[in-house]
CSV table of N, CA and C in Angstrom, one decimal:
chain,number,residue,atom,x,y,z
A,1117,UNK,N,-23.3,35.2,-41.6
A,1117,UNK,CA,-23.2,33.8,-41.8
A,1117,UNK,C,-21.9,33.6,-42.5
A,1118,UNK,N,-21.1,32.3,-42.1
A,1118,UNK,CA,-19.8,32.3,-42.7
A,1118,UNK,C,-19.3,30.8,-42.3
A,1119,UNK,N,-18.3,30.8,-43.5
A,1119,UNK,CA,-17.3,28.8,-43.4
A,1119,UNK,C,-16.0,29.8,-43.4
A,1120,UNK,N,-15.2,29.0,-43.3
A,1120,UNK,CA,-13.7,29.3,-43.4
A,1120,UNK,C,-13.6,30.1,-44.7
A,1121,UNK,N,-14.5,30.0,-46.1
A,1121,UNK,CA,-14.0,30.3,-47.4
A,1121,UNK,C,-15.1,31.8,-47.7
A,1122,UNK,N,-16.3,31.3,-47.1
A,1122,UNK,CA,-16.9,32.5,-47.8
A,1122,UNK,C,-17.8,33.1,-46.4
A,1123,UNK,N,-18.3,34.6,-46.6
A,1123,UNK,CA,-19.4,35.1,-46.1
A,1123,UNK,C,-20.8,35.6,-46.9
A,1124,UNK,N,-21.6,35.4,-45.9
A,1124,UNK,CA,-23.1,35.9,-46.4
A,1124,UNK,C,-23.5,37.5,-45.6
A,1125,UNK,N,-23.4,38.3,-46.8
A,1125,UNK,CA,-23.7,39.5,-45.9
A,1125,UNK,C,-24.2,40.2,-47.1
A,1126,UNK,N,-25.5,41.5,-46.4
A,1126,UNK,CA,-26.4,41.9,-47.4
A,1126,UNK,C,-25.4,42.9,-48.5
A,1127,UNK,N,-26.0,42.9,-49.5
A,1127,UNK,CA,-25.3,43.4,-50.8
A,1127,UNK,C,-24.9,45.1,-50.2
A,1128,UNK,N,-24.0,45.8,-51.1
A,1128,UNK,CA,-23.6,47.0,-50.8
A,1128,UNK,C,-23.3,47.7,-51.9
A,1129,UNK,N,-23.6,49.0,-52.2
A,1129,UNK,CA,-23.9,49.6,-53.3
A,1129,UNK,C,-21.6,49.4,-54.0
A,1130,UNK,N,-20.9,49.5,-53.2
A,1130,UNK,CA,-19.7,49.2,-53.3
A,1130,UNK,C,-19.7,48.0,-54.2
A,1131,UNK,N,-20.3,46.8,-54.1
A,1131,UNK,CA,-20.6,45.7,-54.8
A,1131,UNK,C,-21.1,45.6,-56.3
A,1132,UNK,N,-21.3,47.1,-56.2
A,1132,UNK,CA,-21.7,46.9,-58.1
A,1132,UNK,C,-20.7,46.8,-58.6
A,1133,UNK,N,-19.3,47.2,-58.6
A,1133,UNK,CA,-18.2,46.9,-59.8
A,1133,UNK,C,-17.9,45.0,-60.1
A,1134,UNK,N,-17.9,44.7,-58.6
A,1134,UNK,CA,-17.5,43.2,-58.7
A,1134,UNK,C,-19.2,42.1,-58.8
A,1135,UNK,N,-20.0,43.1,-58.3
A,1135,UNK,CA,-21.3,42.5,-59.2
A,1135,UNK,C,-21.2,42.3,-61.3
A,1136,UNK,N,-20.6,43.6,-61.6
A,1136,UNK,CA,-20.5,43.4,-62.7
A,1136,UNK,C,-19.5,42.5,-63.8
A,1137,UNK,N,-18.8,42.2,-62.9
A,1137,UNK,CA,-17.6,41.4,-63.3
A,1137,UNK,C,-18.1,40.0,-63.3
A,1138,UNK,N,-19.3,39.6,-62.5
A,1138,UNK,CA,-19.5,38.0,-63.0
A,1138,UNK,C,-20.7,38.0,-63.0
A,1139,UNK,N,-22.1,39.1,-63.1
A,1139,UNK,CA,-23.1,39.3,-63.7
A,1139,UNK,C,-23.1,39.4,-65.3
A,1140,UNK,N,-22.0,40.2,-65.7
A,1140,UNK,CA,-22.2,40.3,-67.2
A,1140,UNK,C,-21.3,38.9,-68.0
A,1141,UNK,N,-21.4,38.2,-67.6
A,1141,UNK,CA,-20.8,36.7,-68.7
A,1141,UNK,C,-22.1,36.2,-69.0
A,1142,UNK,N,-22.2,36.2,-70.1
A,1142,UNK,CA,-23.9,35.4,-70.4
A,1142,UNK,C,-23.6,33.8,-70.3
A,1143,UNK,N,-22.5,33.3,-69.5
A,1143,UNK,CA,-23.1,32.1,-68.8
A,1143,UNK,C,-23.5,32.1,-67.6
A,1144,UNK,N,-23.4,32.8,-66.9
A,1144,UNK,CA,-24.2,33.1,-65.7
A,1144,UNK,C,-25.3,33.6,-65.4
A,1145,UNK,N,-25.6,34.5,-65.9
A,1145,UNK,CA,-27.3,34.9,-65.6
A,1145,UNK,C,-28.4,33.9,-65.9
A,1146,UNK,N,-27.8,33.8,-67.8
A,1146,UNK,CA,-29.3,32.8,-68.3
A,1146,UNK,C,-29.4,31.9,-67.7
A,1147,UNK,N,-28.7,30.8,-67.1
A,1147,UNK,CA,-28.7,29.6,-66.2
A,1147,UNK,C,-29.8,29.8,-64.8
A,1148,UNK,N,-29.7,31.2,-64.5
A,1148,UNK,CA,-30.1,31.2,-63.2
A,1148,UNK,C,-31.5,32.2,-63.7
A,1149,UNK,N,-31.7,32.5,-64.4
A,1149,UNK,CA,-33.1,33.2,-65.3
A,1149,UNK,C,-33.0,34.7,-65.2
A,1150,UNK,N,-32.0,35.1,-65.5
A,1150,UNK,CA,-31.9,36.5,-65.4
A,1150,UNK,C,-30.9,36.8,-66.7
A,1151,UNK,N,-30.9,38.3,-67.4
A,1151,UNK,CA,-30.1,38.6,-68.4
A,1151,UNK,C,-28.7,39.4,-68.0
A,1152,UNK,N,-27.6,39.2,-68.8
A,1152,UNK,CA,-26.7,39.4,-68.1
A,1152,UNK,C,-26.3,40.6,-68.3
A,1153,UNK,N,-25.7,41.4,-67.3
A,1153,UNK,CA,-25.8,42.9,-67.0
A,1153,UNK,C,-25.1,43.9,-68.2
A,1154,UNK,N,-25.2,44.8,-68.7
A,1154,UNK,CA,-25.0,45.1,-69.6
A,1154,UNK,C,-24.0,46.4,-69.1
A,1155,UNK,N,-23.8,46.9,-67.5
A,1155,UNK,CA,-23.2,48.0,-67.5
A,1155,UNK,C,-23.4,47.9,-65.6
A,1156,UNK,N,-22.0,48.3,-65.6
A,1156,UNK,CA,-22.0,48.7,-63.9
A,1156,UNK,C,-23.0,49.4,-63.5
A,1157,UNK,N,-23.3,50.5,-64.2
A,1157,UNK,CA,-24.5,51.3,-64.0
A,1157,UNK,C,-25.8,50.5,-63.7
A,1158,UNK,N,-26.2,49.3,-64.0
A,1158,UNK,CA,-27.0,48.0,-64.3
A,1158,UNK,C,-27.0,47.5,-62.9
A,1159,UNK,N,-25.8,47.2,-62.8
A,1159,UNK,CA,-25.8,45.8,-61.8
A,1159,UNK,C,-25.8,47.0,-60.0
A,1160,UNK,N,-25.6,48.2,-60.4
A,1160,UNK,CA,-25.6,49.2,-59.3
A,1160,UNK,C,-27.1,49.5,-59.0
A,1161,UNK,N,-28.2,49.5,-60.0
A,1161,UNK,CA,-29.3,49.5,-60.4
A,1161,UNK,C,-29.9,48.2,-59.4
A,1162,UNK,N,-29.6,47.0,-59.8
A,1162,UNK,CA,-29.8,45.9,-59.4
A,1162,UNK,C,-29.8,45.8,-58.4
A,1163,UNK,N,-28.3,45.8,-57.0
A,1163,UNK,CA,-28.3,46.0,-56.0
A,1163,UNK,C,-29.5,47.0,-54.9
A,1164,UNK,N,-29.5,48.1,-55.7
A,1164,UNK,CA,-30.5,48.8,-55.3
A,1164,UNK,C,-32.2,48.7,-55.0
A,1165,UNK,N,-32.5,48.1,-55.8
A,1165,UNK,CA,-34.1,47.5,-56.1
A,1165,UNK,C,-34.2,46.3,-56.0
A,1166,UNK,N,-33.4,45.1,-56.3
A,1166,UNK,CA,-33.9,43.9,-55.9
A,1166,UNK,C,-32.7,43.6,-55.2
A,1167,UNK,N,-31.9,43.5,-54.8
A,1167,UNK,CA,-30.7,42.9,-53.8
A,1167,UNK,C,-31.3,43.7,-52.0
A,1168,UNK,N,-31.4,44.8,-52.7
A,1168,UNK,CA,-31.4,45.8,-51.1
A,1168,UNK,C,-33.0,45.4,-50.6
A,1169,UNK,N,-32.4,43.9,-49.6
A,1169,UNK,CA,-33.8,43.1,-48.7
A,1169,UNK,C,-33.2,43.0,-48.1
A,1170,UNK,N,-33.6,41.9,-47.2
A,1170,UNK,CA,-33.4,40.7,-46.0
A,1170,UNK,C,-33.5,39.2,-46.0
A,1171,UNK,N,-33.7,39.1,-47.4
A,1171,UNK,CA,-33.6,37.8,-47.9
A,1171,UNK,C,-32.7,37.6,-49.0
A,1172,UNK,N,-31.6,38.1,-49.2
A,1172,UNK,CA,-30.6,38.3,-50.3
A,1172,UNK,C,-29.3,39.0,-49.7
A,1173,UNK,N,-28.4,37.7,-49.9
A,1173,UNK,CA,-27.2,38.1,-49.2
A,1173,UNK,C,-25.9,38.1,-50.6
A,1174,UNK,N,-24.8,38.7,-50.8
A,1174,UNK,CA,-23.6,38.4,-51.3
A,1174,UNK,C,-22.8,37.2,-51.0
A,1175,UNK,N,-22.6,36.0,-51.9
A,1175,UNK,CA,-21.0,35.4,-51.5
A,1175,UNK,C,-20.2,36.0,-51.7
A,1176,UNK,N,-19.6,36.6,-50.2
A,1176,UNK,CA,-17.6,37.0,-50.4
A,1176,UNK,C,-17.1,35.8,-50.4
A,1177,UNK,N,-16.0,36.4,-51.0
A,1177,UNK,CA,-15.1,35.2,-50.9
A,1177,UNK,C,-14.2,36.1,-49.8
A,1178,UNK,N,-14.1,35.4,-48.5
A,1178,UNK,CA,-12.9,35.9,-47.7
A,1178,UNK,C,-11.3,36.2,-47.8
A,1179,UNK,N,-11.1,35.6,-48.6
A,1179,UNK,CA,-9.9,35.9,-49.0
A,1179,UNK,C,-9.6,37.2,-49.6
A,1180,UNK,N,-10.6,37.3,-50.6
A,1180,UNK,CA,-10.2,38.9,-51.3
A,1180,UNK,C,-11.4,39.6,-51.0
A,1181,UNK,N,-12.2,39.5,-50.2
A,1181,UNK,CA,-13.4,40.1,-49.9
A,1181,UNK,C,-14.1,40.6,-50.9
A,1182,UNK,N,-14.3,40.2,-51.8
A,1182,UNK,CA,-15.2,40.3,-53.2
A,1182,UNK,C,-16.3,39.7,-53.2
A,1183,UNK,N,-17.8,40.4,-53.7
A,1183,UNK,CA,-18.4,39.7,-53.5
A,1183,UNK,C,-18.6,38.8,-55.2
A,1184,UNK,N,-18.6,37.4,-55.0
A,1184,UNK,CA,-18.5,36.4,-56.1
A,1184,UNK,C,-19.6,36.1,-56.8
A,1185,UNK,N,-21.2,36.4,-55.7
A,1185,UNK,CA,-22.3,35.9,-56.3
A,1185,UNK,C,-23.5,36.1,-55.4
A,1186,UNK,N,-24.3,35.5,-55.1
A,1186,UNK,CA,-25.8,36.0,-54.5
A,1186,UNK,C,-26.1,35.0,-54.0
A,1187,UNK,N,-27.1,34.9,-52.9
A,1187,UNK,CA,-27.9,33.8,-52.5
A,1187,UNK,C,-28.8,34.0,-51.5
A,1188,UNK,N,-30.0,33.5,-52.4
A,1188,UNK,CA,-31.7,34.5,-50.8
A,1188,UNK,C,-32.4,33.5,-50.9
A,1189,UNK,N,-33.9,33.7,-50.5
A,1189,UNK,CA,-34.7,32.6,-50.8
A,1189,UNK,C,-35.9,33.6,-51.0
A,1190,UNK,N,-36.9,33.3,-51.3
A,1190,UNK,CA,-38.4,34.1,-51.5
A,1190,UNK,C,-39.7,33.0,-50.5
A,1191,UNK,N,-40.5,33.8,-50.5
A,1191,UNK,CA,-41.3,33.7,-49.7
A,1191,UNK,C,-42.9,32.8,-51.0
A,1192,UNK,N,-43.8,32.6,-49.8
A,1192,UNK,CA,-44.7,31.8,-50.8
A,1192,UNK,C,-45.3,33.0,-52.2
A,1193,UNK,N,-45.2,34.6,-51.4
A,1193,UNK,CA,-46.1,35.2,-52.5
A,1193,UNK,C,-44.6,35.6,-53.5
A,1194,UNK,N,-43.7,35.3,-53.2
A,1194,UNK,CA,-42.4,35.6,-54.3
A,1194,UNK,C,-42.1,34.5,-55.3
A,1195,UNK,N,-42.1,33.5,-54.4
A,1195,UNK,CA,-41.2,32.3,-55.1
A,1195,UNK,C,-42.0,32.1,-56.8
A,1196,UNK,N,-40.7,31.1,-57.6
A,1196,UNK,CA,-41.1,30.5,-58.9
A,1196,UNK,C,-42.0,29.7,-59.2
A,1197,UNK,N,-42.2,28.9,-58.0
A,1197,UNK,CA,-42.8,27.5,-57.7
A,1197,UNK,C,-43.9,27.2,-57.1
A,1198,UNK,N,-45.1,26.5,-56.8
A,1198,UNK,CA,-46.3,26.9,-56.0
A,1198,UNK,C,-45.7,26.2,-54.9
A,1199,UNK,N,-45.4,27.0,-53.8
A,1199,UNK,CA,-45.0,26.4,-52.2
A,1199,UNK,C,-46.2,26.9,-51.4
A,1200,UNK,N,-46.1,26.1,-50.1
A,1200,UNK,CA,-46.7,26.7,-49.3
A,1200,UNK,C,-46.3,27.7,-48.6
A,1201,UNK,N,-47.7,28.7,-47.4
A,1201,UNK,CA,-47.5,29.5,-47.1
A,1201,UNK,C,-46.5,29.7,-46.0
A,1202,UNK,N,-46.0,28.9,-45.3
A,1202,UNK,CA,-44.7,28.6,-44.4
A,1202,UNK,C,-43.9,28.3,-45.0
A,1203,UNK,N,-43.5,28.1,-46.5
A,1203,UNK,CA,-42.6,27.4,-47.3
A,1203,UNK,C,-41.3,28.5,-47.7
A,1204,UNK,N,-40.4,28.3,-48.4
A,1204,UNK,CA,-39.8,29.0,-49.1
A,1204,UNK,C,-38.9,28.1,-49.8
A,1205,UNK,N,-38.5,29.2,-51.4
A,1205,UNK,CA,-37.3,28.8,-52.6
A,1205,UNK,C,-36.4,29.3,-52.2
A,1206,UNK,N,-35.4,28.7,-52.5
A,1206,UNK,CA,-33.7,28.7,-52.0
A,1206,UNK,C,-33.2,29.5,-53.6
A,1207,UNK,N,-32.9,30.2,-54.0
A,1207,UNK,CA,-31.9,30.6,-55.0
A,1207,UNK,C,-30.6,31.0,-55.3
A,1208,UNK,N,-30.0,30.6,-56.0
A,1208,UNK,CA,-28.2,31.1,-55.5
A,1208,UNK,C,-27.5,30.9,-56.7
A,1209,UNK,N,-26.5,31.8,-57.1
A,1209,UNK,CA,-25.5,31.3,-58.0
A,1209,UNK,C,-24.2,32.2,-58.1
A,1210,UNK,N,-22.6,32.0,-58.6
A,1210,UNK,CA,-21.5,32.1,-58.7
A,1210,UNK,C,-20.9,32.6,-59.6
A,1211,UNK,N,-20.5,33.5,-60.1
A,1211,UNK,CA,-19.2,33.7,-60.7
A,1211,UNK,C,-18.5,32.6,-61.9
A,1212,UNK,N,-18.6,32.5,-63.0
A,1212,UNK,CA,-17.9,31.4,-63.4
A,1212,UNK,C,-16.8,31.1,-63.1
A,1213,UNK,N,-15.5,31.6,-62.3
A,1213,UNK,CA,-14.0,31.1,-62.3
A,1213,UNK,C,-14.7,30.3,-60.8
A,1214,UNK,N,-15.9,30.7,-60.1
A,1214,UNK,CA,-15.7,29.8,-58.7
A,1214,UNK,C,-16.8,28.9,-58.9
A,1215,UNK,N,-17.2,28.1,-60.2
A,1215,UNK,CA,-18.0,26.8,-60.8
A,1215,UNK,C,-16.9,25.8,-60.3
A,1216,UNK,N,-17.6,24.7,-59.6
A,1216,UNK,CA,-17.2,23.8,-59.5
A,1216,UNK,C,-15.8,23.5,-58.0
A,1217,UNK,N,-16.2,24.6,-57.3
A,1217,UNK,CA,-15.3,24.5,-56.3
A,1217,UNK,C,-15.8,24.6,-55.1
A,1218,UNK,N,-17.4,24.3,-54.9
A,1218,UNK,CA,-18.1,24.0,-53.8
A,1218,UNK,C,-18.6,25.0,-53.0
A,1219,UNK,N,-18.4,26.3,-53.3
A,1219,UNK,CA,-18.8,27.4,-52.7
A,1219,UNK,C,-20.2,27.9,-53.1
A,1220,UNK,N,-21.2,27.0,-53.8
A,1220,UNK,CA,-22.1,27.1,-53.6
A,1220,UNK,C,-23.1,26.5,-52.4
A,1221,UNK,N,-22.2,25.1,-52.2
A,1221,UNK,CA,-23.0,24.3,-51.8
A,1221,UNK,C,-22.3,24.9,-50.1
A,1222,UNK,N,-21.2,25.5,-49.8
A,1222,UNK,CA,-21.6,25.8,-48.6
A,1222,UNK,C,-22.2,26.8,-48.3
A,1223,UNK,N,-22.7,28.0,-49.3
A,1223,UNK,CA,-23.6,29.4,-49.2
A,1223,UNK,C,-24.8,28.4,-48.9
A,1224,UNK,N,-24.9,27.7,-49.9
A,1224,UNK,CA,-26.5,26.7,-49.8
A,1224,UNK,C,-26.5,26.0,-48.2
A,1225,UNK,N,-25.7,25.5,-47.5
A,1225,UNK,CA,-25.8,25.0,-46.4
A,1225,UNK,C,-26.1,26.2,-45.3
A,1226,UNK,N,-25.4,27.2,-45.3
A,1226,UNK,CA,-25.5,28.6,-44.7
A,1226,UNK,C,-26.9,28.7,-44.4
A,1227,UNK,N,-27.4,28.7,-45.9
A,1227,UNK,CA,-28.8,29.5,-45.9
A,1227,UNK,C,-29.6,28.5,-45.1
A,1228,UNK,N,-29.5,27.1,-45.5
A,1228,UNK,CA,-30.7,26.1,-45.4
A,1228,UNK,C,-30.5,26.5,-43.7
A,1229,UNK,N,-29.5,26.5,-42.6
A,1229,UNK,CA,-29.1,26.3,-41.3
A,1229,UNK,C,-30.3,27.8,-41.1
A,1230,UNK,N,-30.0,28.9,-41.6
A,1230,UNK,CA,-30.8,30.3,-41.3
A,1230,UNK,C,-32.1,29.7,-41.9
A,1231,UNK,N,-32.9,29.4,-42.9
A,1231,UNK,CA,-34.2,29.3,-43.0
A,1231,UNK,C,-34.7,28.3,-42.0
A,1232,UNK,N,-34.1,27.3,-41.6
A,1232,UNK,CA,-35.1,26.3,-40.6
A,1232,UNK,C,-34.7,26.7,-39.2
A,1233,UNK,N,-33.5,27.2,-38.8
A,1233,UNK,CA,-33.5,28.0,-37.2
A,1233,UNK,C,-33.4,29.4,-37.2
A,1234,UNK,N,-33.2,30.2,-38.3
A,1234,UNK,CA,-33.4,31.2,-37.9
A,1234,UNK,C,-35.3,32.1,-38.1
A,1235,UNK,N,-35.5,31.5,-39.5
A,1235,UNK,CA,-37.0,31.9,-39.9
A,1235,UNK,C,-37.7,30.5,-39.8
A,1236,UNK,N,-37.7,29.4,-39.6
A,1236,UNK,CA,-38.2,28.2,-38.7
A,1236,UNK,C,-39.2,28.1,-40.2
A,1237,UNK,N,-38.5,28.0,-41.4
A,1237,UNK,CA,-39.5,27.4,-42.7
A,1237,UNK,C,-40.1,26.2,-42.6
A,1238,UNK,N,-41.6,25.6,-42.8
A,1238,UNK,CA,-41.7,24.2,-43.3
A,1238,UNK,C,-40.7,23.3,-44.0
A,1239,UNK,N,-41.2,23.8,-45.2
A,1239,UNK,CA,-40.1,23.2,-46.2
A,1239,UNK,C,-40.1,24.1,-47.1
A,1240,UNK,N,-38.6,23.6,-47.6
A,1240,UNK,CA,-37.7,24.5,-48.3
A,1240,UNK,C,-37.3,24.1,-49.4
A,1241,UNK,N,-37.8,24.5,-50.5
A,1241,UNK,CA,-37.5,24.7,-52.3
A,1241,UNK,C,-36.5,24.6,-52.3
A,1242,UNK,N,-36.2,24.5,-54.0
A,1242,UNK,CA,-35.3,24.7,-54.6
A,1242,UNK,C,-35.8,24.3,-56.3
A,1243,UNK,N,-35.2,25.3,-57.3
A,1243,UNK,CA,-35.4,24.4,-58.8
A,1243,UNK,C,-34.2,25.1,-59.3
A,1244,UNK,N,-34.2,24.1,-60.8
A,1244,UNK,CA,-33.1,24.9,-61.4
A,1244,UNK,C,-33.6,24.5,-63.1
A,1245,UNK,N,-33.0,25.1,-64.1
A,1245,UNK,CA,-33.2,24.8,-65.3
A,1245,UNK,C,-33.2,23.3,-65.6
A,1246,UNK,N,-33.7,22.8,-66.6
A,1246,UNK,CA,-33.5,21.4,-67.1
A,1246,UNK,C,-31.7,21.4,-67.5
A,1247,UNK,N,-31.4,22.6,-68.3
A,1247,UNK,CA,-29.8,22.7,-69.1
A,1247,UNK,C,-28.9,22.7,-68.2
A,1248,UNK,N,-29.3,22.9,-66.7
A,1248,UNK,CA,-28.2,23.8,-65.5
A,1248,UNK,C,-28.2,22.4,-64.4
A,1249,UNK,N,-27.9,20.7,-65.0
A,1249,UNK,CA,-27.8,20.1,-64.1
A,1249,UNK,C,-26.1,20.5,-63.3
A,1250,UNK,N,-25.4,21.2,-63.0
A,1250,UNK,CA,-24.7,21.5,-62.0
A,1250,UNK,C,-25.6,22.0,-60.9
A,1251,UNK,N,-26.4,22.5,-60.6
A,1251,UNK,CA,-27.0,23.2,-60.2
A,1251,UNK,C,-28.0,22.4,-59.1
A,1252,UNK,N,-28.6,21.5,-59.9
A,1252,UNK,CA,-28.8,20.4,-59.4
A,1252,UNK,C,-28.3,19.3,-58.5
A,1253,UNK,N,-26.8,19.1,-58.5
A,1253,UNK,CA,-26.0,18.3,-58.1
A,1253,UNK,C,-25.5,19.2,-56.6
A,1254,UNK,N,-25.9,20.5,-56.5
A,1254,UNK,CA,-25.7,21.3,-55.8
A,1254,UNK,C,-26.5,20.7,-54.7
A,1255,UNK,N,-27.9,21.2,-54.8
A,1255,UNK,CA,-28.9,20.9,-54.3
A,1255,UNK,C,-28.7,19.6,-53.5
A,1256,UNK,N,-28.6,18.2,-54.1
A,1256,UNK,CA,-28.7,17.0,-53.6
A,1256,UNK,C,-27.1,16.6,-53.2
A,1257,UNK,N,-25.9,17.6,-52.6
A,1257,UNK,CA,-25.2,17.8,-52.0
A,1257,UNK,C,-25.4,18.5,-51.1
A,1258,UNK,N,-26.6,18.8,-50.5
A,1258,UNK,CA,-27.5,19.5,-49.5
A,1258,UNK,C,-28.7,19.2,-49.1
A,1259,UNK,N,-29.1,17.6,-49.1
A,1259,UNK,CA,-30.0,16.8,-49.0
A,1259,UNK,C,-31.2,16.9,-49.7
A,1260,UNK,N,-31.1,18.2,-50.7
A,1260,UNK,CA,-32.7,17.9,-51.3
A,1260,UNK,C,-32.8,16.8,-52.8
A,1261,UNK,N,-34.0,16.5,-53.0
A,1261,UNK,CA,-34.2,15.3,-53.5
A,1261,UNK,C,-35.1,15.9,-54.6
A,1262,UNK,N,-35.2,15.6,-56.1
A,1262,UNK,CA,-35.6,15.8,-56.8
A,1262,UNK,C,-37.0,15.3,-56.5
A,1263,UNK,N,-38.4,16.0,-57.0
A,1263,UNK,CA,-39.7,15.8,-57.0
A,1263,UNK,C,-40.3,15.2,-58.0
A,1264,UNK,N,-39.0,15.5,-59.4
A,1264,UNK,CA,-40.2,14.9,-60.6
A,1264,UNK,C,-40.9,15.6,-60.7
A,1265,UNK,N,-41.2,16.9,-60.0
A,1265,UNK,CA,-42.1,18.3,-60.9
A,1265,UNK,C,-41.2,18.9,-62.1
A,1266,UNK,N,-42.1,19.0,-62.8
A,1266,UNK,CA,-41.3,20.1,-63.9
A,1266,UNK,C,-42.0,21.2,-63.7
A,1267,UNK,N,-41.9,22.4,-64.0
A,1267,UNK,CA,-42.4,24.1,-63.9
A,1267,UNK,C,-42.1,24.9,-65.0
A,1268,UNK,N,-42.8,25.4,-65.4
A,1268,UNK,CA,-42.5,26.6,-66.4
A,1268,UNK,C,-42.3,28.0,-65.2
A,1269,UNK,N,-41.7,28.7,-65.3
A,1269,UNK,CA,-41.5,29.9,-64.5
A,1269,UNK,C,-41.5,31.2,-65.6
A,1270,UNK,N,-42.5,31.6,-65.8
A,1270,UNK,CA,-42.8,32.7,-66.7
A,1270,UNK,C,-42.4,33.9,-66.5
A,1271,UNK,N,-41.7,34.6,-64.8
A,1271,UNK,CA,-41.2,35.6,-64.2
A,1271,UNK,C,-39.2,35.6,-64.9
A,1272,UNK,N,-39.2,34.1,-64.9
A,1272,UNK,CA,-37.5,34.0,-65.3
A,1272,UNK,C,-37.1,34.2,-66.8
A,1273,UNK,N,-36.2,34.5,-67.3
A,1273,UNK,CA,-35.7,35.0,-68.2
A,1273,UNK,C,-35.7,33.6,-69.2
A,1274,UNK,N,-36.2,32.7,-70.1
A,1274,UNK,CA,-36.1,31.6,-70.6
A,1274,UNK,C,-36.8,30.4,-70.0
A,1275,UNK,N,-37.5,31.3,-69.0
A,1275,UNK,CA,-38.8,30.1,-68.4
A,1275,UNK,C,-39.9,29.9,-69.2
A,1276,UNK,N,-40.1,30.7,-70.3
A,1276,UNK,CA,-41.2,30.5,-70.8
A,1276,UNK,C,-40.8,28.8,-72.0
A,1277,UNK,N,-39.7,28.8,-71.9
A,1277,UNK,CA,-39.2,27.7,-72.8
A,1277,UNK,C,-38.7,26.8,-72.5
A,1278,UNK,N,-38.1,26.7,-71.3
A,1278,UNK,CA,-36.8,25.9,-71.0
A,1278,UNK,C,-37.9,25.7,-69.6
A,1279,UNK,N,-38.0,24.5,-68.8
A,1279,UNK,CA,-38.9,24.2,-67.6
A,1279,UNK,C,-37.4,23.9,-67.1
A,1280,UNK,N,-37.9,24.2,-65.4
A,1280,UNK,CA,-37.3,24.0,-64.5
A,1280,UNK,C,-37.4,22.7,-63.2
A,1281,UNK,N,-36.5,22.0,-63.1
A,1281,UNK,CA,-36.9,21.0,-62.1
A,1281,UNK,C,-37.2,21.2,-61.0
A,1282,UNK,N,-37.7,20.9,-59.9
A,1282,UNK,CA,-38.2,21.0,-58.9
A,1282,UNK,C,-37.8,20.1,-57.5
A,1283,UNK,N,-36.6,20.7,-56.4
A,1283,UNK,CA,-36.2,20.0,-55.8
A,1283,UNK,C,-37.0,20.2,-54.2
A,1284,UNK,N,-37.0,19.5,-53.2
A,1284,UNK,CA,-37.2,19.8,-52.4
A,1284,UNK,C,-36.4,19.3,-50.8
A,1285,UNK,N,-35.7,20.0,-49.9
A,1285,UNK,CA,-35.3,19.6,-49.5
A,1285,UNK,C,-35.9,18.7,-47.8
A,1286,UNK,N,-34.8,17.6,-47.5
A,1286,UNK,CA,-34.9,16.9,-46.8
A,1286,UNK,C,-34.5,16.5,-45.3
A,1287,UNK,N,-35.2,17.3,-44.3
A,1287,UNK,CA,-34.7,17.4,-42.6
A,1287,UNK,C,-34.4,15.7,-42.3
């Protein structure tokens, strides 16, 4: 999957040095409920056990072919959120130097185009922290609409404290 600026392609153990490079800024992980990597050895770890699916792809950025960041979705018995069993959560995030320059929201378009024609989802999630309204603004740059659910997510790193909003998107 690809735009002019980025591709979607499954992670590669080659990916742990530039995994580490914008996994370990602790403003990136906690935002997205995970802690931030502590050692390439880590984020090589990572790739391995939870990246290496079929629902979890790398943002490259095509220009320098690096991968910048992550983006999958989970299924009803994975997700954060209570969806249904045709349903799925959208997850994704970036690199801090590529905040704010739209490459999420076209990874996010990517995915939403593959979960409703290529895996034919009902409907399709999305949440983000209450703190991480960027994140948000993503989302409803991608037709989904806030639900007014709030969630605690007890599996995410600062879910047990911090609730998460609940978006859902709109065909």
């Amino acid at each position: 999957m690809e735009t002019e600026r980025i591709l979607l392609r499954y992670w590669e153990e080659s990916d742990a040095e530039s995994l580490f490079k914008y996994a370990s800024d602790s403003d990136v992980g906690p935002r997205a409920g995970w802690p931030a990597h502590k050692s390439e050895e880590e984020s090589l770890e990572i790739i391995r056990t939870f990246f290496h699916n079929d629902t979890t792809w790398a943002i490259v950025l095509k220009e320098t072919g690096e991968s910048i960041g992550c983006i999958g979705y989970y299924t009803h018995e994975t997700s954060n959120i209570p969806i249904g069993e045709n349903d799925c959560e959208v997850g994704y995030w970036v690199g801090k130097p590529y905040w704010n320059k739209g490459i999420c929201t076209e990874a996010l378009k990517l995915m939403l185009d593959y979960c409703i024609h290529e895996k034919h989802f009902k409907n399709i999630w999305a949440d983000h922290f209450t703190g991480n309204p960027a994140s948000g603004r993503v989302m409803e740059k991608c037709s989904f609409s806030d639900t007014g659910m709030l969630n605690r997510c007890s599996q995410l790193v600062g879910g047990d404290k911090e609730m998460v909003k609940v978006f859902k998107y709109n065909r």
